[in-house]
Amino acid sequence: MQDMLTLWCVSDGKPGHHSQLSGLASALVERQYCRVRWFETAHQPLRQAAGAGQSPDLILCAGHRTHQHSLHLKWRYGGKLVVLMKPSLPRWLFDLCIVPRHDGLAPGRHVLLTEGSLTDIRYTPVRSGGRGLILIGGPSRNHGWSDLQMLSQLEALQASDPDRHWTITTSRRTPASFTTALQALSSQHCDVLSVEQTNREWLRQQFATAEQIWVSEDSASMVYEGLASGARVGILAVPRRRSGRVSRGLDQLVSANHVCTLATALQTRAALPPSPPPLRETERVAKHLLERFSYEWSMPGRESAPGFAPPR
């Protein structure tokens, strides 16, 4: 393999997609010297690339809006193109699609399945036994919302474990009425922070230290991030409008005893299930990419793949 790979990351600016790209880029850098360059769809990646100098060995993209931009980069400058989602364009256009298993695709030449989405959350073995993190989402396409139901669950959770110090935070989808009502739970044993008071670095620190992480079930990506961190993970119920692929994926985690619903925990008075082996999907994918494309990247005298014309 050549001494240094040139890695281009194409983002649509959405925090979740950026975190997936950042996590995989970091995992690649840990295993191989990489020259990393970022492109935003809002700033015309093809124009940005004009002054890049070194052509890419690998292009990563996440978000439907990145697909065409990334394909144009590949057609112009070459490199292997990997999309971190189920693409909205034909899969054969990409060298590899990294797709969560719950999206329902079969593995194949152009598809590598993962348990949940990739993340920049890393496994941390040593944790504070007295700390708990609660992540609140909000209504979505597949889920409704009830302020009363969620408040009742949080009160029951606190009452069942009064000696634990809780940190509760919201998301951009959390209704303003619930954010206001949450302040009633604030105490010396419970910190309440709105999403505006936090950032991604703060969240990574919480994932690294909390022994227990409870997530409202509408926030499936946070459930998988909790499992990646090595914490024990529980699910708070939210009204379901319909049962989709993501909901079925969470149900499978419950059935496998990897996570626990609050209703079950309160009914059985049992502790959260022991942490399963942490999901290290981001690291696994990084290793897979380096092994899969290493032969072509090590071709003698090759600096980077030449571009080629797009199909007509």
Coordinates of C-alpha atoms in Angstrom, one line a residue:
M1 CA 0.0 0.0 0.0
Q2 CA 1.3 3.5 -0.8
D3 CA 2.7 5.5 2.1
M4 CA -0.2 8.0 2.2
L5 CA -3.8 7.8 0.9
T6 CA -5.7 10.8 -0.3
L7 CA -9.2 10.8 1.3
W8 CA -12.0 13.1 0.2
C9 CA -15.1 13.4 2.4
V10 CA -18.3 14.9 0.9
S11 CA -20.9 16.1 3.4
D12 CA -24.3 17.8 3.1
G13 CA -23.7 19.6 6.3
K14 CA -26.2 17.6 8.4
P15 CA -24.6 16.8 11.8
G16 CA -25.5 13.1 11.7
H17 CA -24.0 12.6 8.3
H18 CA -20.9 14.6 9.2
S19 CA -20.4 12.4 12.3
Q20 CA -20.6 9.2 10.2
L21 CA -18.0 10.6 7.8
S22 CA -15.8 11.9 10.6
G23 CA -15.9 8.6 12.5
L24 CA -14.9 6.6 9.4
A25 CA -12.2 9.1 8.4
S26 CA -10.7 9.0 11.9
A27 CA -10.7 5.2 11.9
L28 CA -8.9 5.1 8.5
V29 CA -6.3 7.6 9.7
E30 CA -5.6 5.4 12.8
R31 CA -4.8 2.5 10.5
Q32 CA -3.2 4.3 7.5
Y33 CA -1.5 7.6 6.8
C34 CA -4.2 9.7 5.1
R35 CA -4.4 13.2 3.5
V36 CA -8.0 14.2 4.3
R37 CA -9.9 16.9 2.5
W38 CA -13.5 17.9 3.2
F39 CA -16.1 19.1 0.7
E40 CA -19.6 20.6 1.4
T41 CA -22.4 20.3 -1.1
A42 CA -23.3 23.9 -0.4
H43 CA -20.0 25.1 -1.8
Q44 CA -19.9 23.2 -5.1
P45 CA -17.4 20.3 -4.5
L46 CA -16.3 20.2 -8.1
R47 CA -15.1 23.8 -8.0
Q48 CA -13.4 23.2 -4.6
A49 CA -11.6 20.2 -6.0
A50 CA -10.0 22.3 -8.8
G51 CA -7.3 23.4 -6.5
A52 CA -6.9 20.2 -4.6
G53 CA -3.7 19.1 -6.2
Q54 CA -3.6 15.4 -5.3
S55 CA -6.4 13.3 -6.8
P56 CA -8.3 11.1 -4.3
D57 CA -7.7 7.4 -3.6
L58 CA -11.0 7.2 -1.7
I59 CA -14.1 9.4 -1.7
L60 CA -16.6 9.0 1.1
C61 CA -20.1 10.6 1.0
A62 CA -23.2 10.6 3.2
G63 CA -26.6 12.1 2.5
H64 CA -28.7 11.9 -0.7
R65 CA -27.6 15.4 -1.7
T66 CA -24.0 14.3 -1.9
H67 CA -24.5 11.5 -4.4
Q68 CA -24.3 13.4 -7.7
H69 CA -21.5 15.7 -6.4
S70 CA -19.5 12.7 -5.4
L71 CA -20.0 10.9 -8.7
H72 CA -18.9 14.0 -10.6
L73 CA -15.7 14.0 -8.4
K74 CA -15.1 10.4 -9.1
W75 CA -15.7 10.8 -12.9
R76 CA -13.3 13.8 -13.0
Y77 CA -10.6 12.8 -10.6
G78 CA -10.9 9.0 -10.1
G79 CA -10.7 7.1 -6.8
K80 CA -13.0 4.6 -5.1
L81 CA -16.4 6.0 -4.2
V82 CA -18.1 4.7 -1.0
V83 CA -21.5 5.9 0.2
L84 CA -22.5 5.5 3.8
M85 CA -26.2 4.8 3.4
K86 CA -28.7 3.1 1.1
P87 CA -28.2 5.3 -2.0
S88 CA -31.0 6.9 -3.9
L89 CA -29.1 6.2 -7.2
P90 CA -28.3 2.8 -8.6
R91 CA -25.9 0.9 -6.4
W92 CA -23.6 -0.1 -9.2
L93 CA -22.5 3.5 -9.6
F94 CA -20.7 3.2 -6.3
D95 CA -17.7 1.0 -5.6
L96 CA -19.3 0.2 -2.2
C97 CA -22.4 1.1 -0.3
I98 CA -22.2 0.9 3.6
V99 CA -25.8 0.2 4.6
P100 CA -27.4 -0.4 8.0
R101 CA -28.9 -3.9 8.1
H102 CA -32.3 -2.6 9.1
D103 CA -32.6 -0.9 5.6
G104 CA -33.4 -4.3 4.2
L105 CA -30.7 -4.7 1.5
A106 CA -29.0 -8.0 0.9
P107 CA -25.2 -8.1 1.1
G108 CA -23.4 -8.2 -2.2
R109 CA -20.6 -7.0 -4.4
H110 CA -21.6 -3.4 -3.9
V111 CA -23.2 -3.7 -0.4
L112 CA -21.6 -4.1 3.0
L113 CA -24.1 -4.3 5.9
T114 CA -23.6 -2.8 9.3
E115 CA -25.5 -2.9 12.6
G116 CA -26.8 0.6 12.7
S117 CA -25.1 3.6 11.1
L118 CA -21.5 4.4 11.4
T119 CA -20.5 6.8 14.2
D120 CA -17.7 8.8 15.7
I121 CA -18.5 7.4 19.2
R122 CA -15.8 5.1 20.4
Y123 CA -15.8 2.2 22.9
T124 CA -14.7 3.3 26.4
P125 CA -14.2 0.4 28.9
V126 CA -13.9 2.3 32.2
R127 CA -17.0 4.1 33.3
S128 CA -18.5 6.0 36.2
G129 CA -20.9 3.7 38.0
G130 CA -23.1 6.4 39.3
R131 CA -23.9 8.3 36.1
G132 CA -26.7 8.0 33.7
L133 CA -27.4 9.8 30.4
I134 CA -30.9 10.3 29.0
L135 CA -31.3 11.4 25.3
I136 CA -34.7 12.8 24.3
G137 CA -35.8 13.0 20.7
G138 CA -39.2 14.1 19.4
P139 CA -42.0 13.4 16.9
S140 CA -40.8 12.1 13.5
R141 CA -42.2 10.5 10.4
N142 CA -42.6 7.1 12.2
H143 CA -43.3 8.4 15.7
G144 CA -45.8 10.6 17.5
W145 CA -45.2 12.3 20.8
S146 CA -46.7 12.7 24.3
D147 CA -45.2 15.1 26.8
L148 CA -47.1 13.4 29.6
Q149 CA -46.0 9.9 28.6
M150 CA -42.3 10.9 28.5
L151 CA -42.4 12.8 31.7
S152 CA -44.0 9.9 33.5
Q153 CA -41.3 7.6 32.2
L154 CA -38.5 9.9 33.4
E155 CA -40.1 10.3 36.8
A156 CA -40.4 6.5 37.1
L157 CA -36.8 6.1 36.0
Q158 CA -35.5 8.5 38.6
A159 CA -37.6 7.0 41.3
S160 CA -36.3 3.5 40.5
D161 CA -32.7 4.6 40.8
P162 CA -32.6 7.6 43.2
D163 CA -28.9 7.5 43.9
R164 CA -27.8 7.8 40.3
H165 CA -26.8 11.2 38.9
W166 CA -28.8 11.8 35.7
T167 CA -28.0 14.1 32.8
I168 CA -31.0 14.8 30.4
T169 CA -30.6 16.5 27.1
T170 CA -33.0 17.1 24.2
S171 CA -32.7 17.2 20.4
R172 CA -33.8 19.6 17.6
R173 CA -37.0 17.6 17.3
T174 CA -38.0 17.9 21.0
P175 CA -41.2 20.0 21.3
A176 CA -40.7 23.3 23.1
S177 CA -43.5 22.4 25.6
F178 CA -41.6 19.4 26.7
T179 CA -38.3 21.2 27.0
T180 CA -40.0 23.7 29.4
A181 CA -41.7 20.8 31.4
L182 CA -38.3 19.1 31.8
Q183 CA -37.1 21.9 34.0
A184 CA -39.2 20.4 36.8
L185 CA -36.9 17.4 36.9
S186 CA -33.8 19.5 37.5
S187 CA -32.2 18.9 40.9
Q188 CA -28.9 18.2 42.5
H189 CA -29.2 14.6 41.2
C190 CA -30.3 15.6 37.7
D191 CA -28.9 18.1 35.2
V192 CA -31.2 19.2 32.4
L193 CA -29.6 20.7 29.3
S194 CA -31.4 21.7 26.1
V195 CA -29.8 20.9 22.7
E196 CA -28.7 24.5 22.4
Q197 CA -26.5 24.0 25.5
T198 CA -24.6 21.0 24.0
N199 CA -22.5 20.1 21.1
R200 CA -21.0 16.9 19.6
E201 CA -17.9 17.0 21.7
W202 CA -20.0 17.3 24.8
L203 CA -22.1 14.3 23.7
R204 CA -19.0 12.2 23.0
Q205 CA -17.8 12.9 26.6
Q206 CA -21.1 11.8 28.0
F207 CA -21.1 8.6 26.0
A208 CA -17.6 7.9 27.3
T209 CA -18.5 8.3 31.0
A210 CA -22.1 7.2 31.5
E211 CA -22.7 3.7 32.8
Q212 CA -26.4 3.8 31.7
I213 CA -27.8 5.5 28.6
W214 CA -31.5 5.8 28.0
V215 CA -32.8 6.9 24.6
S216 CA -36.3 7.7 23.3
E217 CA -37.0 5.1 20.7
D218 CA -37.5 7.6 17.9
S219 CA -33.7 8.3 18.1
A220 CA -32.5 4.9 16.8
S221 CA -29.1 6.2 15.8
M222 CA -28.4 7.2 19.4
V223 CA -29.3 3.7 20.5
Y224 CA -26.6 2.2 18.3
E225 CA -24.2 4.9 19.4
G226 CA -24.8 3.9 23.0
L227 CA -24.1 0.3 22.1
A228 CA -20.9 1.4 20.3
S229 CA -19.8 3.3 23.5
G230 CA -19.9 0.2 25.7
A231 CA -22.6 1.5 28.0
R232 CA -25.7 -0.3 29.1
V233 CA -28.6 0.9 27.0
G234 CA -32.3 1.3 27.6
I235 CA -35.2 2.5 25.5
L236 CA -38.0 5.0 26.4
A237 CA -41.3 4.4 24.7
V238 CA -42.7 6.9 22.2
P239 CA -46.0 6.4 20.3
R240 CA -45.5 4.7 17.0
R241 CA -47.3 5.9 14.0
R242 CA -46.2 2.9 12.0
S243 CA -43.7 0.1 12.3
G244 CA -40.8 0.5 9.8
R245 CA -37.5 -1.0 9.2
V246 CA -35.8 1.0 12.0
S247 CA -38.4 0.2 14.6
R248 CA -38.1 -3.5 13.7
G249 CA -34.3 -3.2 14.1
L250 CA -34.8 -1.9 17.6
D251 CA -37.3 -4.6 18.4
Q252 CA -34.6 -7.2 17.4
L253 CA -32.1 -5.5 19.8
V254 CA -34.7 -5.9 22.6
S255 CA -35.4 -9.5 21.7
A256 CA -31.6 -10.2 21.7
N257 CA -31.4 -8.6 25.2
H258 CA -28.9 -6.1 23.9
V259 CA -31.2 -3.3 25.2
C260 CA -34.1 -3.1 27.6
T261 CA -37.3 -1.2 27.5
L262 CA -38.2 0.9 30.6
A263 CA -41.5 -0.9 31.0
T264 CA -39.7 -4.3 31.3
A265 CA -37.1 -2.9 33.6
L266 CA -39.7 -1.5 36.0
Q267 CA -41.9 -4.6 35.8
T268 CA -39.2 -7.1 36.5
R269 CA -37.2 -4.7 38.8
A270 CA -34.2 -5.9 36.9
A271 CA -31.1 -4.0 36.1
L272 CA -30.3 -3.2 32.5
P273 CA -28.8 -6.1 30.6
P274 CA -25.0 -6.3 30.7
S275 CA -23.4 -4.5 27.9
P276 CA -23.1 -6.8 24.9
P277 CA -19.7 -6.8 23.0
P278 CA -19.5 -3.1 21.9
L279 CA -20.5 -2.4 18.3
R280 CA -17.3 -1.5 16.6
E281 CA -18.7 -1.2 13.1
T282 CA -16.8 2.0 12.2
E283 CA -13.5 0.3 12.9
R284 CA -14.6 -2.9 11.1
V285 CA -15.6 -0.9 8.0
A286 CA -12.3 1.0 8.0
K287 CA -10.4 -2.3 8.1
H288 CA -12.6 -3.7 5.3
L289 CA -11.9 -0.7 3.0
L290 CA -8.2 -0.9 3.5
E291 CA -8.1 -4.6 2.8
R292 CA -10.6 -4.5 -0.1
F293 CA -8.8 -1.8 -2.1
S294 CA -5.2 -2.2 -0.9
Y295 CA -4.1 -4.0 -4.1
E296 CA -5.2 -1.3 -6.4
W297 CA -3.8 1.4 -4.1
S298 CA -0.4 -0.4 -4.1
M299 CA 0.0 -0.5 -7.9
P300 CA 3.7 0.4 -8.8
G301 CA 4.1 4.0 -10.0
R302 CA 0.5 4.9 -9.3
E303 CA -0.2 8.2 -7.5
S304 CA -4.0 8.0 -7.7
A305 CA -6.6 6.5 -9.9
P306 CA -7.3 8.4 -13.2
G307 CA -10.7 9.8 -13.8
F308 CA -13.1 8.4 -16.4
A309 CA -16.0 9.6 -18.4
P310 CA -19.5 9.3 -16.8
P311 CA -22.0 7.0 -18.5
R312 CA -24.1 8.6 -21.2

